[in-house]
Amino acid sequence: MSMKPVTSNLVAFLFLELLAIVTIHLSFCSGNSYHLGCIESEREALLRFKHDLEDPSNRLASWSTVNADCCTWSGVVCDNMTGHVLELNLGKDFSFENITSEILLAEHEALNKSMLRGKINPSLLNLKQLISLDLSCNDFKGAPIPKFFGNMRNLRYLNLSEGGFQGRIPHQLGNLSNLEYLDIGWANSLITDDYFGVPYYEAVHVENLQWLSGLPLLKHLDLTNVDLSKASDWLQVISTISSLEVLNLINCQLYHFPSQPITNLSSLAILHLSGNNFEGPIPDALQNLTSLRHLFLSYNFFNSSLPDWWYKLTRLEKLYLPDNRLQGYNSISGPVPTALGKLGCLQSLDFSYNKFTGTVSDSHFANLTRLLRFGASGNSLTLKFNLHWVPPFRLQNLTLSSCNLGSQFPSWIRSLKHLSYVDISNSSIFDSFPTYLFEHPFNIVYLDLSHNSIYGLIPNLIELDKLEFLDLSSNNLSGPLPLIALSLYMFDLSNNSFSGSIFHFLCHEINASKSLLQILILKKNLFHGNLPDCWENFPYLTVLNLNENNFSGNIPISFGSLSSLQYLHLRKNNFFGTVPVSLKNCTEILTLDLGENSFVGNVPTWLGVSFPQMVILNLRSNKFQRRLPRELCHLALLQILDIADNNFHGTVPRCISNFSAITNLWEESSNLRYGETLEFFQGYIEDALLVNKGQMVQYNTILLWVRIMDLSKNNFSGEIPMEVTNLVALQALNLSHNHFTGTIPKYIGVMRSLECIDLSGNQLSGEIPQSISNLTFLSYLNFSNNKLIGKIPLSTQIQGFDASCFTGNDLCGPSLSKNCGAIVAPSHYNEGNVDNEHEVDWFYVSMTLGFMLIGNIPLSTQIQGFDPSCFIGNDLCGSPLSKNCGAIVTPSHYNEGNDDNEHEVD
C-alpha cells in the first residue's frame, strides 16, 4: 500500500491547523477574538445599574435588550474566553493639559453634558470577575462612596476621581487586597462650582488611614482634595505600603509632617504634596526617597533654606517648590547651588515665589544638561552670566518674572532655540525689542515681556502660526499696530505709545479666515480715528479693552457680530452718538464700560433685557439723558452701577431692590460665571475705574468683592426710594449733587456693609436717622449742603467725621461747633420712653432755670460722672461733691406716687 496520499493528507491537515492557530493569534492581537457572549446574570446587573443613572448625552445607548451581547456595549470589556465582564470604563478621558485655550470652555460644556448622574446600584456586585472600575468625571449627586465597593475583591483598578461624591471614605475599601491603582482625587466634583453646571459638594474626608494597610499591592494612590486633617497617622500608614510608586496628597489639609524617617518607600517615584499647610524646614525624611523622579512641594509654608542633601536624589527629574517661604541663596558658590548642580537628571526646576536673594551665575547650571524647564519668578535674584555663555541645556520653558536680568536683553536667551514659553516680565530690562524671538528657528507659543522698559517697533506676526499668548504691556514700544497670526488668542499692548489707526490690523485680508483672538487689550496708547467696521473677523473675541486712547466716532454696527464678547471697555475716548441696537446681540456681556465719552440719547430699554449676566455697567461722564429705564432692574447680577455725571432726571426706580447680587451678603460675586471667567482670563485684564470715598480708584483683582452704586451729578428728583435699604451688601452709595427731596431712609442702618455714603448737594430734609449709628464699617460720609435738622446721632464711627461732612445744614452735635443743648419742656419728660432710665434732661432744665436745689444728688452712673462744677450754688451733697449726705431725708413729696422710679429727680 502506498503511504504517499496519507502523508499528503497529514501535511495538509497540519498546515490547516497551523493556519488556524495563526489566525486565532492574529485575532487576539487585533482585539477581535471570538467570545461566547456575556454572562446573562452580568448583563442583567449592568441593565439594573443603567436604570438608576441619568444619561443626558445617551452615552449608554448601546446598553439595551436589543443588543443582547453586553460585551459589545460601550465601556464594557469582557474576557474573550469566558465572557465575564472584566472592565467597566465609564470615566471621561479629560485633561486640562490636553485642551487648547480656544476650545477650553466648549470642552467644559461638552464634558458637563456627557456626565452620568444618579446613584450607583449594588448590582455591580454581580460582576464577579471585575478587575477594573472607572467612574471618574461623573456626577453622583453628592452621594457617599458606596461601602459595597469593598466586596469587589478582584478589583485591581478603582478610579472615582471627580465623580461628585462626598462624605467619609468607607474603610471597607481596605478589603480590596488585590488593588494596585486607587484614585479618589477630587472625588467631590470635577469643577467645584456650578459655572459649568456641576454643583459644589463638601470634600471627601477620612477619620484615619488605617484601612490603607489592607492594600499591600498598591502602586498608585491619589487622594487629592481629600480632607486628611484628622489623619495624624498618614505617613506612618503610607510608609507600610512598600509597593507604592505614585503618591498624590494635593490640597489635603495636612499641617504636620512627622519627623519619623521614611525607610520603606524604596519604590516611590512620584510624590506630590502641594497645596497643604506644611511649615518649617523641608523634611529631612525625604532624603531617603532615593528613587524619586518627581517631587512637588509647592503652595506650602516651608521656610528654611534648601537642604544640602539634594545630591542624594540623583534620579530626580522634576523639582517644584513655588509659593513657599524658602530663603537663602546669598552665595554663588555655596552648598545649596552645588547640591542642585549635582542633580544631573533634572528636567524641570521651579522655585518661584519664595524669598531667595542674591546672585545666580552660569556656574550653577553647568551640570544641568537635561534641563527643559526653569522657573525662579517672584524672588529677589540677580542673574549674572558671562557675556559669551552658551547654556548647556535645550530649555523649553523659562520664567524669571521680577528677577533682575540687567539692563540689556539677555544674550544667552538667543541660543535657546527650543524655547516655547518665556516670561521675563518686570525684569529691569531697558533695551530694544528682541525681534529675533519671532524669527526662525524660534517657535514661541507664550511670551510675556511686560513691565520693562523695552522700546522700538514690533514686526508683523502673521507667519507665527504657533504663537498663542503675547503680553508686551507697560513698556516704551511705539509705532503702528502689527498684524498678527490667526493662532494668537491673547494680545496685550496696553500702556505703551502705539499710535495711528487700527484699520489695517482689524480689516486685513488674513482675518477673513477668522482669527482665534479672544483677548485684545490696547488701553493707554495713542491710537486715534474711528473704529473700523469689520469686527466680524473676530468671532471668538471675549475681552476687548480700548480704554484711554483717542478713538472717536460711533460704535461700529459690526460689534453686534461679537457673540462671544463678555468684557467691553471703551472708557475715556472720544466716542459719540447713541448705543447701537446691534450691541444687543452680544448677550454674553458681563462688563460694559462706556464711561468718559460723549454718548448721547437715552439708555435703551433692551440694555436691561439683553444682558442677563451683566455684573458691571459704567456709563459715567457722558451725555445720556431722560429717565433711567425700569428695565435695568432685570440685571439681577449687577454689582457695580455707575451712571454719574450725565443728564438723567426723574425718580429712581423702586425696583432697584431686584439687584439680588447686592441684596445678598455673599463673600464674593454671586455670578459664579463672572468669577470663573475672571480667573480664566488671569484676572488682571479686567478693571474698573470708580469713584469711591471721594477719589477715583482703579479696581482689578478684587472686583469679585466690590459692590458700588453711583448716581451722582445728575438731575434725579423725588424721594430716595426706601427700597435702597434692601441693598444690604452695598459698599458705596453716592447720590450726591442731584435734587432729591424728602428724608434720608429711616432704616438706612440695615445697610451694614456700607463703607462710603455721599448724599451731599441735594434738598434732603428732616433728621439724620438714628439707625445710621449701626454702620460700623463706615469710613466716608458726606451729608453737606442739604436741609437736614436736629442732632447728629452719636456713635464712635460718626463722631470721627470732620465738620465739613455736615455743613450747609441746620445740624448740631459733637462734630460741629453748634451744641445741641438739651432743653425739653417738663410736661413731656421721657413720655412714652420708659426704657430710658438714665434720661437726664430734667437735670439740665433745673440748672438752666437757676433753681435752688437741696438734698442728696440722685445716684446713677450717668450723673456721678459729671464734674462738681455742675452742682455748685445749691445746698446739695453726695457724689461727685465732697460734702457727705449722712442720713439726710428728702422732702416728703420726693418720689411721691412713683415708687418704681427710684432715681426720679423732681
PDB file of C-alpha atoms in Angstrom, residues 747-874:
ATOM      1  CA  TYR A 747     -33.737 102.181  58.124  1.00  0.00           C
ATOM      2  CA  ILE A 748     -30.504 103.040  56.362  1.00  0.00           C
ATOM      3  CA  GLY A 749     -28.729 101.385  59.295  1.00  0.00           C
ATOM      4  CA  VAL A 750     -29.567  97.924  57.959  1.00  0.00           C
ATOM      5  CA  MET A 751     -27.076  98.501  55.103  1.00  0.00           C
ATOM      6  CA  ARG A 752     -24.302  97.294  57.360  1.00  0.00           C
ATOM      7  CA  SER A 753     -21.811  96.733  54.532  1.00  0.00           C
ATOM      8  CA  LEU A 754     -21.689 100.454  53.689  1.00  0.00           C
ATOM      9  CA  GLU A 755     -18.189 101.903  53.806  1.00  0.00           C
ATOM     10  CA  CYS A 756     -18.993 105.074  51.886  1.00  0.00           C
ATOM     11  CA  ILE A 757     -22.178 107.142  51.659  1.00  0.00           C
ATOM     12  CA  ASP A 758     -22.460 110.516  49.932  1.00  0.00           C
ATOM     13  CA  LEU A 759     -25.821 112.331  49.884  1.00  0.00           C
ATOM     14  CA  SER A 760     -24.390 115.858  49.632  1.00  0.00           C
ATOM     15  CA  GLY A 761     -25.750 118.600  47.389  1.00  0.00           C
ATOM     16  CA  ASN A 762     -29.430 117.627  47.487  1.00  0.00           C
ATOM     17  CA  GLN A 763     -32.533 119.003  49.196  1.00  0.00           C
ATOM     18  CA  LEU A 764     -32.998 116.354  51.839  1.00  0.00           C
ATOM     19  CA  SER A 765     -34.793 117.428  54.979  1.00  0.00           C
ATOM     20  CA  GLY A 766     -35.654 116.113  58.425  1.00  0.00           C
ATOM     21  CA  GLU A 767     -33.299 114.482  60.886  1.00  0.00           C
ATOM     22  CA  ILE A 768     -30.470 112.050  60.278  1.00  0.00           C
ATOM     23  CA  PRO A 769     -31.913 108.635  61.223  1.00  0.00           C
ATOM     24  CA  GLN A 770     -30.600 107.216  64.480  1.00  0.00           C
ATOM     25  CA  SER A 771     -30.091 103.850  62.732  1.00  0.00           C
ATOM     26  CA  ILE A 772     -27.057 105.246  60.886  1.00  0.00           C
ATOM     27  CA  SER A 773     -25.126 104.549  64.087  1.00  0.00           C
ATOM     28  CA  ASN A 774     -25.236 100.867  63.105  1.00  0.00           C
ATOM     29  CA  LEU A 775     -22.950 101.391  60.094  1.00  0.00           C
ATOM     30  CA  THR A 776     -19.797 100.189  61.804  1.00  0.00           C
ATOM     31  CA  PHE A 777     -17.767  99.873  58.567  1.00  0.00           C
ATOM     32  CA  LEU A 778     -18.425 103.460  57.518  1.00  0.00           C
ATOM     33  CA  SER A 779     -15.203 105.307  56.670  1.00  0.00           C
ATOM     34  CA  TYR A 780     -16.532 108.080  54.396  1.00  0.00           C
ATOM     35  CA  LEU A 781     -19.672 110.161  54.884  1.00  0.00           C
ATOM     36  CA  ASN A 782     -20.883 113.397  53.302  1.00  0.00           C
ATOM     37  CA  PHE A 783     -24.311 114.896  54.126  1.00  0.00           C
ATOM     38  CA  SER A 784     -23.323 118.504  53.436  1.00  0.00           C
ATOM     39  CA  ASN A 785     -25.482 121.106  51.666  1.00  0.00           C
ATOM     40  CA  ASN A 786     -28.957 119.716  52.307  1.00  0.00           C
ATOM     41  CA  LYS A 787     -31.773 120.878  54.595  1.00  0.00           C
ATOM     42  CA  LEU A 788     -31.190 118.489  57.446  1.00  0.00           C
ATOM     43  CA  ILE A 789     -32.013 119.500  61.000  1.00  0.00           C
ATOM     44  CA  GLY A 790     -31.534 118.245  64.512  1.00  0.00           C
ATOM     45  CA  LYS A 791     -28.904 116.332  66.354  1.00  0.00           C
ATOM     46  CA  ILE A 792     -26.205 114.242  64.665  1.00  0.00           C
ATOM     47  CA  PRO A 793     -26.618 110.690  66.033  1.00  0.00           C
ATOM     48  CA  LEU A 794     -23.950 109.632  68.468  1.00  0.00           C
ATOM     49  CA  SER A 795     -21.645 106.739  67.639  1.00  0.00           C
ATOM     50  CA  THR A 796     -17.908 106.236  67.698  1.00  0.00           C
ATOM     51  CA  GLN A 797     -17.934 105.884  63.915  1.00  0.00           C
ATOM     52  CA  ILE A 798     -19.854 109.093  63.148  1.00  0.00           C
ATOM     53  CA  GLN A 799     -18.112 111.248  65.763  1.00  0.00           C
ATOM     54  CA  GLY A 800     -14.869 110.663  63.865  1.00  0.00           C
ATOM     55  CA  PHE A 801     -16.055 112.561  60.783  1.00  0.00           C
ATOM     56  CA  ASP A 802     -14.995 116.120  60.073  1.00  0.00           C
ATOM     57  CA  ALA A 803     -17.428 119.019  60.439  1.00  0.00           C
ATOM     58  CA  SER A 804     -17.291 119.581  56.663  1.00  0.00           C
ATOM     59  CA  CYS A 805     -19.314 116.391  56.238  1.00  0.00           C
ATOM     60  CA  PHE A 806     -22.329 118.119  57.816  1.00  0.00           C
ATOM     61  CA  THR A 807     -22.006 121.810  56.818  1.00  0.00           C
ATOM     62  CA  GLY A 808     -24.783 123.537  54.916  1.00  0.00           C
ATOM     63  CA  ASN A 809     -27.477 122.057  57.169  1.00  0.00           C
ATOM     64  CA  ASP A 810     -29.125 123.064  60.452  1.00  0.00           C
ATOM     65  CA  LEU A 811     -27.443 120.347  62.481  1.00  0.00           C
ATOM     66  CA  CYS A 812     -25.825 120.227  65.887  1.00  0.00           C
ATOM     67  CA  GLY A 813     -23.630 117.773  67.686  1.00  0.00           C
ATOM     68  CA  PRO A 814     -20.088 116.866  68.697  1.00  0.00           C
ATOM     69  CA  SER A 815     -18.666 117.175  65.193  1.00  0.00           C
ATOM     70  CA  LEU A 816     -19.906 120.746  64.858  1.00  0.00           C
ATOM     71  CA  SER A 817     -19.279 123.883  66.864  1.00  0.00           C
ATOM     72  CA  LYS A 818     -23.018 124.176  67.470  1.00  0.00           C
ATOM     73  CA  ASN A 819     -24.019 122.482  70.733  1.00  0.00           C
ATOM     74  CA  CYS A 820     -27.404 120.848  70.721  1.00  0.00           C
ATOM     75  CA  GLY A 821     -28.238 121.630  74.374  1.00  0.00           C
ATOM     76  CA  ALA A 822     -30.987 119.571  75.967  1.00  0.00           C
ATOM     77  CA  ILE A 823     -33.863 121.897  76.913  1.00  0.00           C
ATOM     78  CA  VAL A 824     -37.062 119.931  76.977  1.00  0.00           C
ATOM     79  CA  ALA A 825     -40.405 121.011  78.484  1.00  0.00           C
ATOM     80  CA  PRO A 826     -41.204 119.213  81.766  1.00  0.00           C
ATOM     81  CA  SER A 827     -44.662 118.105  80.707  1.00  0.00           C
ATOM     82  CA  HIS A 828     -43.397 115.537  78.213  1.00  0.00           C
ATOM     83  CA  TYR A 829     -40.271 114.385  80.031  1.00  0.00           C
ATOM     84  CA  ASN A 830     -39.484 110.842  78.954  1.00  0.00           C
ATOM     85  CA  GLU A 831     -43.053 110.440  77.773  1.00  0.00           C
ATOM     86  CA  GLY A 832     -43.587 107.077  76.190  1.00  0.00           C
ATOM     87  CA  ASN A 833     -39.957 106.165  76.702  1.00  0.00           C
ATOM     88  CA  VAL A 834     -39.873 104.181  79.921  1.00  0.00           C
ATOM     89  CA  ASP A 835     -36.905 102.192  78.656  1.00  0.00           C
ATOM     90  CA  ASN A 836     -34.539 105.107  79.062  1.00  0.00           C
ATOM     91  CA  GLU A 837     -33.967 105.020  82.802  1.00  0.00           C
ATOM     92  CA  HIS A 838     -30.951 107.326  82.667  1.00  0.00           C
ATOM     93  CA  GLU A 839     -32.581 110.241  80.804  1.00  0.00           C
ATOM     94  CA  VAL A 840     -31.239 113.444  82.431  1.00  0.00           C
ATOM     95  CA  ASP A 841     -32.916 116.304  80.552  1.00  0.00           C
ATOM     96  CA  TRP A 842     -34.687 117.358  83.796  1.00  0.00           C
ATOM     97  CA  PHE A 843     -31.345 117.780  85.465  1.00  0.00           C
ATOM     98  CA  TYR A 844     -30.224 120.266  82.810  1.00  0.00           C
ATOM     99  CA  VAL A 845     -33.564 122.082  82.981  1.00  0.00           C
ATOM    100  CA  SER A 846     -33.086 122.608  86.712  1.00  0.00           C
ATOM    101  CA  MET A 847     -29.628 124.007  86.237  1.00  0.00           C
ATOM    102  CA  THR A 848     -30.703 126.299  83.411  1.00  0.00           C
ATOM    103  CA  LEU A 849     -33.612 127.848  85.337  1.00  0.00           C
ATOM    104  CA  GLY A 850     -31.420 128.574  88.366  1.00  0.00           C
ATOM    105  CA  PHE A 851     -33.460 126.654  90.938  1.00  0.00           C
ATOM    106  CA  MET A 852     -32.046 126.384  94.460  1.00  0.00           C
ATOM    107  CA  LEU A 853     -31.814 122.626  94.978  1.00  0.00           C
ATOM    108  CA  ILE A 854     -31.274 120.871  98.290  1.00  0.00           C
ATOM    109  CA  GLY A 855     -30.665 117.301  99.437  1.00  0.00           C
ATOM    110  CA  ASN A 856     -28.650 114.420  98.104  1.00  0.00           C
ATOM    111  CA  ILE A 857     -27.671 114.093  94.441  1.00  0.00           C
ATOM    112  CA  PRO A 858     -29.505 111.070  92.950  1.00  0.00           C
ATOM    113  CA  LEU A 859     -27.366 108.009  92.379  1.00  0.00           C
ATOM    114  CA  SER A 860     -26.766 106.815  88.833  1.00  0.00           C
ATOM    115  CA  THR A 861     -23.690 106.004  86.781  1.00  0.00           C
ATOM    116  CA  GLN A 862     -24.633 108.774  84.363  1.00  0.00           C
ATOM    117  CA  ILE A 863     -24.980 111.559  86.968  1.00  0.00           C
ATOM    118  CA  GLN A 864     -21.993 110.525  89.070  1.00  0.00           C
ATOM    119  CA  GLY A 865     -19.802 111.090  86.055  1.00  0.00           C
ATOM    120  CA  PHE A 866     -20.472 114.876  85.972  1.00  0.00           C
ATOM    121  CA  ASP A 867     -17.977 117.457  87.263  1.00  0.00           C
ATOM    122  CA  PRO A 868     -18.667 119.090  90.725  1.00  0.00           C
ATOM    123  CA  SER A 869     -18.987 122.491  88.975  1.00  0.00           C
ATOM    124  CA  CYS A 870     -22.321 121.332  87.601  1.00  0.00           C
ATOM    125  CA  PHE A 871     -23.796 121.402  91.141  1.00  0.00           C
ATOM    126  CA  ILE A 872     -22.296 124.465  92.870  1.00  0.00           C
ATOM    127  CA  GLY A 873     -24.596 127.241  94.124  1.00  0.00           C
ATOM    128  CA  ASN A 874     -27.025 124.788  95.736  1.00  0.00           C
TER     129      ASN A 874
END
